[in-house]
CSV table of C-alpha atoms in Angstrom, one decimal:
chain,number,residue,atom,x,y,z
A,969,UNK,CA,20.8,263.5,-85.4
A,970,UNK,CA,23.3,265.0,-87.4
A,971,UNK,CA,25.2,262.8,-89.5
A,972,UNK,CA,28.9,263.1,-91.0
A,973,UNK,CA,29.6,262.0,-95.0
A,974,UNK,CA,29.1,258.4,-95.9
A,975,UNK,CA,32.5,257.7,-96.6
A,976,UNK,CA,33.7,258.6,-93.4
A,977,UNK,CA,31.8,255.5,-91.8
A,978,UNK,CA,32.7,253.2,-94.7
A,979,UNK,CA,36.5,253.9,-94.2
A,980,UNK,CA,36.0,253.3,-90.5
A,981,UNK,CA,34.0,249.8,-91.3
A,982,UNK,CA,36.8,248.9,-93.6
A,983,UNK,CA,39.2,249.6,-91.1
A,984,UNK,CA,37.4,247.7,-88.8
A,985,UNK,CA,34.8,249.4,-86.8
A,986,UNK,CA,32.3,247.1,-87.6
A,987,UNK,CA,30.1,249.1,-85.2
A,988,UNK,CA,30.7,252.2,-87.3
A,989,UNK,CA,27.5,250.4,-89.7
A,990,UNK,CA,25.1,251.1,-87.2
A,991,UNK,CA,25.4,255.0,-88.4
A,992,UNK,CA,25.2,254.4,-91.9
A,993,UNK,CA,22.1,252.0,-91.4
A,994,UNK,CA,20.2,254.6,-89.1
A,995,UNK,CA,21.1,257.5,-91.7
A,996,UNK,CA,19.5,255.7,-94.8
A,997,UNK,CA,16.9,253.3,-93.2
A,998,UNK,CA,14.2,255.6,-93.3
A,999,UNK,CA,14.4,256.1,-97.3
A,1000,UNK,CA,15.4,252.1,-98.3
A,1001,UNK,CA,12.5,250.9,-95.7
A,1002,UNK,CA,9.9,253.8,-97.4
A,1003,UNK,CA,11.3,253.1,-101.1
A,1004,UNK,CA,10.7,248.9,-100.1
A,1005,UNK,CA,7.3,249.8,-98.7
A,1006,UNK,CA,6.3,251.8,-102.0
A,1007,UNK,CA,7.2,248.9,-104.4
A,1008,UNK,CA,6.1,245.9,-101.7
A,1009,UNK,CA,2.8,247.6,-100.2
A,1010,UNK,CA,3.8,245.7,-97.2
A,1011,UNK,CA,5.3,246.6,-93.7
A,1012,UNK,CA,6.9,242.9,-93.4
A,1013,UNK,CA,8.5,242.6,-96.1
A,1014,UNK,CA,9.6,246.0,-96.7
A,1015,UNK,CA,11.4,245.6,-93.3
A,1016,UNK,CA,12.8,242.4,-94.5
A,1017,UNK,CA,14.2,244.0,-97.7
A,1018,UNK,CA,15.4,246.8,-96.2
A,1019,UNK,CA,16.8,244.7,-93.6
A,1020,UNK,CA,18.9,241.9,-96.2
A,1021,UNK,CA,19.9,245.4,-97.9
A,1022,UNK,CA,21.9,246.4,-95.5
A,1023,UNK,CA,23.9,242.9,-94.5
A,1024,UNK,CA,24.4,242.2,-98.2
A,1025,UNK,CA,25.6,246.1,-98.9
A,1026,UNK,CA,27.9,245.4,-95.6
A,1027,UNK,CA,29.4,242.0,-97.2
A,1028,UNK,CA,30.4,243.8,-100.0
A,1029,UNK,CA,31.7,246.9,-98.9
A,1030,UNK,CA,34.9,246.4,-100.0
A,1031,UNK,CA,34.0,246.1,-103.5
A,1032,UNK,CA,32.6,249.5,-103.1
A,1033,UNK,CA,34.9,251.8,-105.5
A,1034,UNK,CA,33.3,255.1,-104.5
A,1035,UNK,CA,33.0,256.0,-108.1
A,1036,UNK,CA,29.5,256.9,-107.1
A,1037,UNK,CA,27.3,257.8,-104.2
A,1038,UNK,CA,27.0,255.3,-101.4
A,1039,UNK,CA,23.4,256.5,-101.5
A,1040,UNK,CA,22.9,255.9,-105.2
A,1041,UNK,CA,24.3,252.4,-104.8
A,1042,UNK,CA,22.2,251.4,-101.9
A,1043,UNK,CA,18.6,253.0,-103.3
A,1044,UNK,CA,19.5,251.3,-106.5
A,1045,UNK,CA,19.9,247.8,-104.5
A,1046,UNK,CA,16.6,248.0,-102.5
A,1047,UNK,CA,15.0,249.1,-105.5
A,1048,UNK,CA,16.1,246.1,-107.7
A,1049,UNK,CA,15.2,243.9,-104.5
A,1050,UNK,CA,11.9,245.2,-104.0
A,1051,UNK,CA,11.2,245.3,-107.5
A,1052,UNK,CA,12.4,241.2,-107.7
A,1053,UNK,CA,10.5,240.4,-104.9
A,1054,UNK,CA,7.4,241.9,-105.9
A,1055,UNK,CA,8.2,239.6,-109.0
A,1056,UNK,CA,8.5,236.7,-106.7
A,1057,UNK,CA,5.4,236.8,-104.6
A,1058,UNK,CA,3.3,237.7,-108.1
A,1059,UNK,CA,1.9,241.1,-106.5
A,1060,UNK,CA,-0.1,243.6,-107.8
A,1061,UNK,CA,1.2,247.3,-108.5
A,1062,UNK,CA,-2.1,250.0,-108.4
A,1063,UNK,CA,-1.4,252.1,-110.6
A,1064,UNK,CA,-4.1,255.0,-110.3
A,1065,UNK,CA,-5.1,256.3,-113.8
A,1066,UNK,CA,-4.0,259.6,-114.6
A,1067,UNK,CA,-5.1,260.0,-118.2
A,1068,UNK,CA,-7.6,262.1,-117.9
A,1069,UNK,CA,-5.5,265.1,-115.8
A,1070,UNK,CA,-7.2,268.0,-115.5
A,1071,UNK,CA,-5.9,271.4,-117.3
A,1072,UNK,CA,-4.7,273.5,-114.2
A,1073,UNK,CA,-3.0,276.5,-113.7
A,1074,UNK,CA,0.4,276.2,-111.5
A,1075,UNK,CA,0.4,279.8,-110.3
A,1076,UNK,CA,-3.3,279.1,-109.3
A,1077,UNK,CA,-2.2,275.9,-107.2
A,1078,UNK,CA,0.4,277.8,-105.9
A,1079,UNK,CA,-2.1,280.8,-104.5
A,1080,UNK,CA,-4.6,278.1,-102.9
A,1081,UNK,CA,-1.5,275.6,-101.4
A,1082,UNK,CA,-0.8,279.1,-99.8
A,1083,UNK,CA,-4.0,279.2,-98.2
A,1084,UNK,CA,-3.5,276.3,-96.8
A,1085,UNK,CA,-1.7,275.5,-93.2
A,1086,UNK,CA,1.4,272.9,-93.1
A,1087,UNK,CA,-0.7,270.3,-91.9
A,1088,UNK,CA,-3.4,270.5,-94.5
A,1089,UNK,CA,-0.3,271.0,-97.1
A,1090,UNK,CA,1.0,267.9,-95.7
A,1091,UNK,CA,-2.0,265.6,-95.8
A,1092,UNK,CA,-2.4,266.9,-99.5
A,1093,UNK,CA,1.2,266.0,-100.7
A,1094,UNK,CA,0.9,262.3,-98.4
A,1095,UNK,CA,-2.4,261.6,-100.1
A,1096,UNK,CA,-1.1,262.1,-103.4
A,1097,UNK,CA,2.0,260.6,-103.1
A,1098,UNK,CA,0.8,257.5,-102.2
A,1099,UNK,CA,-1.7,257.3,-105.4
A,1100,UNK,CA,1.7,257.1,-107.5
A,1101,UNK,CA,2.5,254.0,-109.1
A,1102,UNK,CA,5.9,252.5,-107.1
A,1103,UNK,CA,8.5,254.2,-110.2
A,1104,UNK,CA,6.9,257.6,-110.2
A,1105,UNK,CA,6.8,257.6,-106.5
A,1106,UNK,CA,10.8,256.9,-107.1
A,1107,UNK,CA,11.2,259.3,-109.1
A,1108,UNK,CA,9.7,261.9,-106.9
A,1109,UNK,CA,11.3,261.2,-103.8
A,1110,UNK,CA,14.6,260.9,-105.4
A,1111,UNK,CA,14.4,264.0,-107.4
A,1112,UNK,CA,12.4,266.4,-104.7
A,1113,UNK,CA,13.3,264.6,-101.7
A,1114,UNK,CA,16.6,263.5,-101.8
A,1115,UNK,CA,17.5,266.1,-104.5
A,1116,UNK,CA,19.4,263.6,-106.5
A,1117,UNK,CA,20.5,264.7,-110.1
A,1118,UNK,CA,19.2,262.8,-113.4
A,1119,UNK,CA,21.9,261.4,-113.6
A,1120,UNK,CA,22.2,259.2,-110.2
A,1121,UNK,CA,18.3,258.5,-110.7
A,1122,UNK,CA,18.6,257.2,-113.8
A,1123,UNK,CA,21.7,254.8,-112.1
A,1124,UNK,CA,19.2,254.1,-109.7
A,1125,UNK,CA,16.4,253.4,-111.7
A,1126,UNK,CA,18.3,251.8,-114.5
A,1127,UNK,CA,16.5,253.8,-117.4
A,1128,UNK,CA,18.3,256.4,-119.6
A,1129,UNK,CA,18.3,260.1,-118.2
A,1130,UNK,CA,15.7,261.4,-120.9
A,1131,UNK,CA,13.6,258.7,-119.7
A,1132,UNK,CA,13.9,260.1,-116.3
A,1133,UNK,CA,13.1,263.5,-117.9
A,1134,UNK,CA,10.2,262.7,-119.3
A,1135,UNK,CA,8.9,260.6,-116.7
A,1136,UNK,CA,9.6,263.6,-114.1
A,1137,UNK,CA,8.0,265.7,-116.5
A,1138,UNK,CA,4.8,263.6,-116.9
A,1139,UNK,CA,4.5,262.6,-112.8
A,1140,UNK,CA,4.7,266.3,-112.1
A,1141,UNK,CA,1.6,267.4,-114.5
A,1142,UNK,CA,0.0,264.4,-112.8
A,1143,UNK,CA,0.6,265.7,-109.2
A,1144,UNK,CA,-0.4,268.8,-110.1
A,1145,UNK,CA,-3.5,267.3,-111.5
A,1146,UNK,CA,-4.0,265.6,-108.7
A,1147,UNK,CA,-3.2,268.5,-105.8
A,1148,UNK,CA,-5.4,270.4,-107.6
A,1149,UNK,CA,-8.0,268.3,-107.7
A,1150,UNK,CA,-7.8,267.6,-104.1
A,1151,UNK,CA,-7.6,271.5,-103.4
A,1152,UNK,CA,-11.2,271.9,-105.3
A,1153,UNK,CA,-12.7,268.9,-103.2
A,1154,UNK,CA,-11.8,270.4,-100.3
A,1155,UNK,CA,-12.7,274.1,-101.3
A,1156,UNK,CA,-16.4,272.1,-102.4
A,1157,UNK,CA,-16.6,270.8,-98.3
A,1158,UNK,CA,-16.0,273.7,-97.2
A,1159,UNK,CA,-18.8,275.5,-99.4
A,1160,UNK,CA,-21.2,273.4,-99.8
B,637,UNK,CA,15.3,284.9,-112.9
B,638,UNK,CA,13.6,282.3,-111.9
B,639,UNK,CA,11.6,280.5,-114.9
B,640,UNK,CA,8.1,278.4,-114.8
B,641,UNK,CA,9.8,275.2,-114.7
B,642,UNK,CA,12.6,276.2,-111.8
B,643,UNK,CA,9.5,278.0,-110.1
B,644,UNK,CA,6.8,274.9,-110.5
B,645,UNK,CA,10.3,272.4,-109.5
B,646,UNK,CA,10.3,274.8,-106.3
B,647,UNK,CA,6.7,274.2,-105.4
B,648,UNK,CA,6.7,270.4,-105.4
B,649,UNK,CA,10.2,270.3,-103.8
B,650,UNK,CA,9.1,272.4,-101.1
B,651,UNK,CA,5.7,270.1,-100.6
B,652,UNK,CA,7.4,267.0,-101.2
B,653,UNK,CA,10.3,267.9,-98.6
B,654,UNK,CA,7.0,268.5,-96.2
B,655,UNK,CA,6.0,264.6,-96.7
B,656,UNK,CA,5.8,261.9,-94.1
B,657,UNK,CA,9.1,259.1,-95.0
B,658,UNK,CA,7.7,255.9,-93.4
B,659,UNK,CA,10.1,254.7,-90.8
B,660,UNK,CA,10.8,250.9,-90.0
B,661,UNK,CA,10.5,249.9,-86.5
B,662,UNK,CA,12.6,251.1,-83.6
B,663,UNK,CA,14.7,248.3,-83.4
B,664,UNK,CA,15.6,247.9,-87.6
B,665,UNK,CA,19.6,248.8,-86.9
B,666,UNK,CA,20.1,246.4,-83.9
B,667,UNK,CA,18.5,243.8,-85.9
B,668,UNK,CA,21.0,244.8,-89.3
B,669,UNK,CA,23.6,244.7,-86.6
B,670,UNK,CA,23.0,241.8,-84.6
B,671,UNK,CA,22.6,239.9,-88.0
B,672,UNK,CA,25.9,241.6,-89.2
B,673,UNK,CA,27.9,240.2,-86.1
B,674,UNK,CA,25.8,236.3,-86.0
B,675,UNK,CA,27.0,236.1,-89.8
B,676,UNK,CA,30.2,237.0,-89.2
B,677,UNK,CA,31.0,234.8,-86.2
B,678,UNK,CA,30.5,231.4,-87.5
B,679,UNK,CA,32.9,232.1,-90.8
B,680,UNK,CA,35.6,233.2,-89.0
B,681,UNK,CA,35.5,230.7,-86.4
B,682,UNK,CA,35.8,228.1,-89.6
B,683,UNK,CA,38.0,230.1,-91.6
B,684,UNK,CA,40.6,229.9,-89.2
B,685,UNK,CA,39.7,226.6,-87.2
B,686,UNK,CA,42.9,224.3,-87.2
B,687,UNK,CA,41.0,221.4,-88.7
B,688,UNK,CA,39.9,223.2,-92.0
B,689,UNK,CA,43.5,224.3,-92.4
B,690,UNK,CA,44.9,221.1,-92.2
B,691,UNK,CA,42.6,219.2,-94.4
B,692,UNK,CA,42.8,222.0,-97.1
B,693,UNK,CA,46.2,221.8,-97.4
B,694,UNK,CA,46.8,218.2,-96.8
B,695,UNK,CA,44.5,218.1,-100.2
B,696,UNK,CA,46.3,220.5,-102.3
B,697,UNK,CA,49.6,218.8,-101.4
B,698,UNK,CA,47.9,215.8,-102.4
B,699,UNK,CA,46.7,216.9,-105.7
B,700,UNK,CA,50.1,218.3,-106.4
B,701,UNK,CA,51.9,215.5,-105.4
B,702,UNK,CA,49.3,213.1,-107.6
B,703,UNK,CA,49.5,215.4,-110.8
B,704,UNK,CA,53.4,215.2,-110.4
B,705,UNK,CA,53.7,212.0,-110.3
B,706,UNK,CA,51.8,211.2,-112.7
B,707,UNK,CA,53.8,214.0,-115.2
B,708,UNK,CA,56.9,212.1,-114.3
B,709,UNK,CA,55.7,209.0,-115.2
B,710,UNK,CA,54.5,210.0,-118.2
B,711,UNK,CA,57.1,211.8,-119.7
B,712,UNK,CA,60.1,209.9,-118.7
B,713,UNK,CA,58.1,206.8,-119.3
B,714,UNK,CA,59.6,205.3,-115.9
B,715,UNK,CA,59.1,201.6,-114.8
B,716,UNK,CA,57.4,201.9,-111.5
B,717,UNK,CA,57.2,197.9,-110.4
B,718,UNK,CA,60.5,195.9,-111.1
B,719,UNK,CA,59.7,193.3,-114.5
B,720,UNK,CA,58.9,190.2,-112.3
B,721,UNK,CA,56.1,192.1,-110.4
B,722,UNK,CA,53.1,191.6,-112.4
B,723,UNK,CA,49.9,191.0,-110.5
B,724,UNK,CA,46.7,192.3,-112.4
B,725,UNK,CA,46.8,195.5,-111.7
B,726,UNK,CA,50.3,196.7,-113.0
B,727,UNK,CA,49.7,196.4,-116.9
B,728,UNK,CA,46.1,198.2,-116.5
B,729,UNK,CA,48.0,201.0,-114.5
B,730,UNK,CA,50.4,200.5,-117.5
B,731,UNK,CA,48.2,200.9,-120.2
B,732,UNK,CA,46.3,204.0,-118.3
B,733,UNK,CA,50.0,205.8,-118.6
B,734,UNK,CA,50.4,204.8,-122.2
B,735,UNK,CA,46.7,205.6,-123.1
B,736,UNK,CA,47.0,208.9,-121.0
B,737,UNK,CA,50.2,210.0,-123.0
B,738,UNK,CA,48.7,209.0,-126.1
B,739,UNK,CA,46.1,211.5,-125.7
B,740,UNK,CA,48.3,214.2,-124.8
B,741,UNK,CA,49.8,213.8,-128.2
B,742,UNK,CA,47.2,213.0,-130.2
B,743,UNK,CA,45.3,216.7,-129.0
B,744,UNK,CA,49.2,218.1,-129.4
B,745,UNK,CA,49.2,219.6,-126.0
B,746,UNK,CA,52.3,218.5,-124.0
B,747,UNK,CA,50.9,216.2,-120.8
B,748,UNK,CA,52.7,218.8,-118.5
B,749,UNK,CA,50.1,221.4,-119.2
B,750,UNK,CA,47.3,218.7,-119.3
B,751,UNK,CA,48.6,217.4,-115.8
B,752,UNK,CA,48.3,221.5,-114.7
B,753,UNK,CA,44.7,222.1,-116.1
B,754,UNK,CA,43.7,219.1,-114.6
B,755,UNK,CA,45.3,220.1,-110.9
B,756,UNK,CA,43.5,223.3,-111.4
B,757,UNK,CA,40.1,222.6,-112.1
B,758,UNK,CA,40.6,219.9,-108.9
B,759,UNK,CA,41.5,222.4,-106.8
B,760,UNK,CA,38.8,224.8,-108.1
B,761,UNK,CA,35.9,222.1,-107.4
B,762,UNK,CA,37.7,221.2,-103.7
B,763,UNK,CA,37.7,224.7,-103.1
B,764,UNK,CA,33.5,225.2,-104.3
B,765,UNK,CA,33.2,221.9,-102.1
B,766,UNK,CA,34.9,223.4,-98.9
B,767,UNK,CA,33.0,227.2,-99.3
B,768,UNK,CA,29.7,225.2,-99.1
B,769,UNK,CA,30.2,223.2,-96.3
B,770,UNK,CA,31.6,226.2,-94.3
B,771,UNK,CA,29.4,228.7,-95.5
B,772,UNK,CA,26.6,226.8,-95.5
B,773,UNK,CA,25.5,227.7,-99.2
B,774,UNK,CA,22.6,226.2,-100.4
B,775,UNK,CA,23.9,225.6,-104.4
B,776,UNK,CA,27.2,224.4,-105.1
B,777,UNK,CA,28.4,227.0,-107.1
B,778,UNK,CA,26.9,230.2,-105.1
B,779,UNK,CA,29.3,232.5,-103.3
């Protein structure tokens, strides 16, 4: 579904198309609900957050000054409510251990990922992903997925943008680490 | 030219870009919505219900009319109740006035701006009273 600019529907809610929400909602959902699920580990309450994000970024539309992305605004909402739930209910973040990340060659990744199909490609990027510790998966998505700038991340995120440097910096040598570890696995399955 | 970081940024871009974005369940935006429209029905209805309008005002006129009156009395120091009245009550309402304008002087704010403070933090905690009955707040002082 192709979607016009964000402002356009938020000058139609304010001018009273309440319905005119609906688009906003369906063009966002899919990244609050994934960035809930990532810090929550839960389906439930992910929907739950995702879902209160929305009515309480509808309420206060109006105070909405456009200074920034409508995007930025509502990722860094669902963050800070995922993030104060997870508070709440006391849960449990696992954060895989990456210390030991294995010295790899990026033009070597590159060759095998290459000689691999999508689907395969896929299944290594979704395993990964989800081994990230809920910030760095953040991080990620925002900065690969979305393609947000430092800058908006680190509004998101609420750290300084040479925080988000770094930690882009480091979460990238570990998924490199990681996808290339998963690359010899497989090569080692194949082989043996 | 294309350097190692840009190229290495490429890679992971194009492989994240190829990653599976959970989805909530089908129904997620008519839920937001219906939500949306059952919270915004019952405020309106009491927002603009004849009943809330009424009492709101017939409470500020009140509290204006009070703090007036009690200005007036105070600074013009005005004998309410004619000199053979005087049940029990008068010369305690008396000495409330007296003590009342005493104070005002003695913290050398005139009693008009006292009387205005006064009317305003009224009408403030009226008003925090009224938003929590209609909007059904849980705390008193939460919007």
């Amino acid at each position: 579904m192709n979607f016009q600019s964000d402002n356009f529907y938020i000058d139609k809610v304010l001018n009273g198309d309440v319905n005119a929400y609906a688009s906003l909602v369906d063009k966002h959902k899919n990244m609050i609900f994934s960035i809930a699920l990532k810090i929550v580990r839960n389906r439930e309450d992910a929907e739950e957050i995702a879902q209160d994000v929305f009515v309480k970024v509808y309420q206060s539309l109006v105070t909405f000054k456009k200074e920034s992305k409508f995007s930025t605004w509502l990722y860094r909402i669902v963050y800070n409510a995922a993030i104060s739930k997870t508070r709440k209910k006391n849960l449990e973040t696992t954060n895989i251990n990456y210390d030991i990340v294995e010295s790899y060659s990026e033009d070597e990744i590159n060759v095998n990922l290459n000689r691999l199909d999508d689907d395969e490609q896929k299944k290594i990027i979704n395993t990964v992903l989800k081994k990230l510790n809920p910030e760095d998966y953040l991080l990620v998505t925002l900065y690969y997925f979305e393609e947000k700038s430092v800058d908006e991340i680190s509004e998101i995120a609420n750290i300084s943008q040479s925080n988000v440097k770094v930690k882009l910096f480091r979460t990238r040598k570990k998924l490199y680490g990681e996808i290339q570890r998963l690359i010899k696995s497989q090569h080692k399955e194949i082989y043996l | 030219m294309i350097n190692g970081k840009d190229k290495s940024d490429n890679l992971l871009k194009t492989l994240v870009q190829k990653a599976d974005i959970e989805s909530p369940s089908p129904n997620f935006t008519d839920n937001v919505m219906n939500q949306i429209h059952a919270e915004q029905k019952p405020s309106t209805q009491l927002v603009d219900s004849s009943w809330f309008k009424s009492y709101f005002f017939l409470i500020v006129a009140g509290i204006a009319a009070v703090s007036y009156a009690i200005y007036y009395l105070v600074s013009n120091e005005v004998s309410v109740f004619p000199g053979d009245f005087d049940p029990i009550l008068i010369p305690v309402f008396g000495k409330i006035l007296l003590s009342l304008k005493e104070m005002f002087q003695s913290v050398q704010v005139s009693s008009f701006t006292v009387v205005i403070i006064i009317a305003v933090i009224g009408l403030f905690i009226i008003d925090r009273l009224l938003r929590k009955f209609q909007a059904g707040k849980q705390t008193y002082f939460s919007f």
